[in-house]
Amino acid sequence: MHDLTYSDPSQVSWACEALLSGRTIGHSEEIVEAQGWRLAAIVWRLKRKYGWPILTEYVGPENRACYKLQPGIDRAKLTFPPSAKDLGDMLALACTAQEGGQQ
């Protein structure tokens, strides 16, 4: 089965970037910003396959799922899916530069 059956790589990258920026995201944000429909599947894979500590909150009378990264995590230790590898590389560079400036 082809990976695009599950979710477009740009949607995965969008979700990773949004979560890393500290946002709480839901399906309506994904539809508007990433033109996607598979946020629950993306979050499931990030949590189960890549170990991301994503919290789920259900809001409103329709119990709409909203997702955010657990506060206080070490983002440098996150494992990234292939379509968001560039985000992981940029995060690693930023952490290295920050450590270099602290010495």
PDB file of C-alpha atoms in Angstrom, residues 37-75:
ATOM      1  CA  TRP A  37      -8.320  15.456   6.067  1.00  0.00           C
ATOM      2  CA  ARG A  38      -6.183  12.949   7.977  1.00  0.00           C
ATOM      3  CA  LEU A  39      -4.973  14.737  11.120  1.00  0.00           C
ATOM      4  CA  ALA A  40      -6.060  11.969  13.511  1.00  0.00           C
ATOM      5  CA  ALA A  41      -4.082   9.434  11.459  1.00  0.00           C
ATOM      6  CA  ILE A  42      -1.033  11.711  11.375  1.00  0.00           C
ATOM      7  CA  VAL A  43      -1.178  12.265  15.141  1.00  0.00           C
ATOM      8  CA  TRP A  44      -1.633   8.537  15.734  1.00  0.00           C
ATOM      9  CA  ARG A  45       1.497   7.755  13.688  1.00  0.00           C
ATOM     10  CA  LEU A  46       3.537  10.508  15.373  1.00  0.00           C
ATOM     11  CA  LYS A  47       2.561   9.131  18.790  1.00  0.00           C
ATOM     12  CA  ARG A  48       2.829   5.385  18.089  1.00  0.00           C
ATOM     13  CA  LYS A  49       5.577   5.111  15.483  1.00  0.00           C
ATOM     14  CA  TYR A  50       7.750   8.114  16.391  1.00  0.00           C
ATOM     15  CA  GLY A  51       7.046   8.452  20.120  1.00  0.00           C
ATOM     16  CA  TRP A  52       5.869  12.068  20.092  1.00  0.00           C
ATOM     17  CA  PRO A  53       4.225  13.059  23.404  1.00  0.00           C
ATOM     18  CA  ILE A  54       1.073  14.572  21.919  1.00  0.00           C
ATOM     19  CA  LEU A  55      -1.830  15.452  24.186  1.00  0.00           C
ATOM     20  CA  THR A  56      -5.432  15.259  22.982  1.00  0.00           C
ATOM     21  CA  GLU A  57      -8.191  17.496  24.300  1.00  0.00           C
ATOM     22  CA  TYR A  58     -11.817  17.147  23.247  1.00  0.00           C
ATOM     23  CA  VAL A  59     -13.648  20.472  22.974  1.00  0.00           C
ATOM     24  CA  GLY A  60     -17.138  21.713  22.263  1.00  0.00           C
ATOM     25  CA  PRO A  61     -20.431  19.864  22.194  1.00  0.00           C
ATOM     26  CA  GLU A  62     -19.212  17.787  19.242  1.00  0.00           C
ATOM     27  CA  ASN A  63     -16.083  16.663  21.181  1.00  0.00           C
ATOM     28  CA  ARG A  64     -13.712  17.911  18.486  1.00  0.00           C
ATOM     29  CA  ALA A  65     -10.174  16.586  19.009  1.00  0.00           C
ATOM     30  CA  CYS A  66      -7.400  19.160  19.398  1.00  0.00           C
ATOM     31  CA  TYR A  67      -3.747  18.196  19.663  1.00  0.00           C
ATOM     32  CA  LYS A  68      -0.656  19.783  21.194  1.00  0.00           C
ATOM     33  CA  LEU A  69       2.799  18.713  22.294  1.00  0.00           C
ATOM     34  CA  GLN A  70       3.235  17.960  25.964  1.00  0.00           C
ATOM     35  CA  PRO A  71       4.785  21.024  27.648  1.00  0.00           C
ATOM     36  CA  GLY A  72       8.434  20.888  28.705  1.00  0.00           C
ATOM     37  CA  ILE A  73       9.604  18.133  26.380  1.00  0.00           C
ATOM     38  CA  ASP A  74      13.118  17.987  24.944  1.00  0.00           C
ATOM     39  CA  ARG A  75      12.360  18.643  21.281  1.00  0.00           C
TER      40      ARG A  75
END
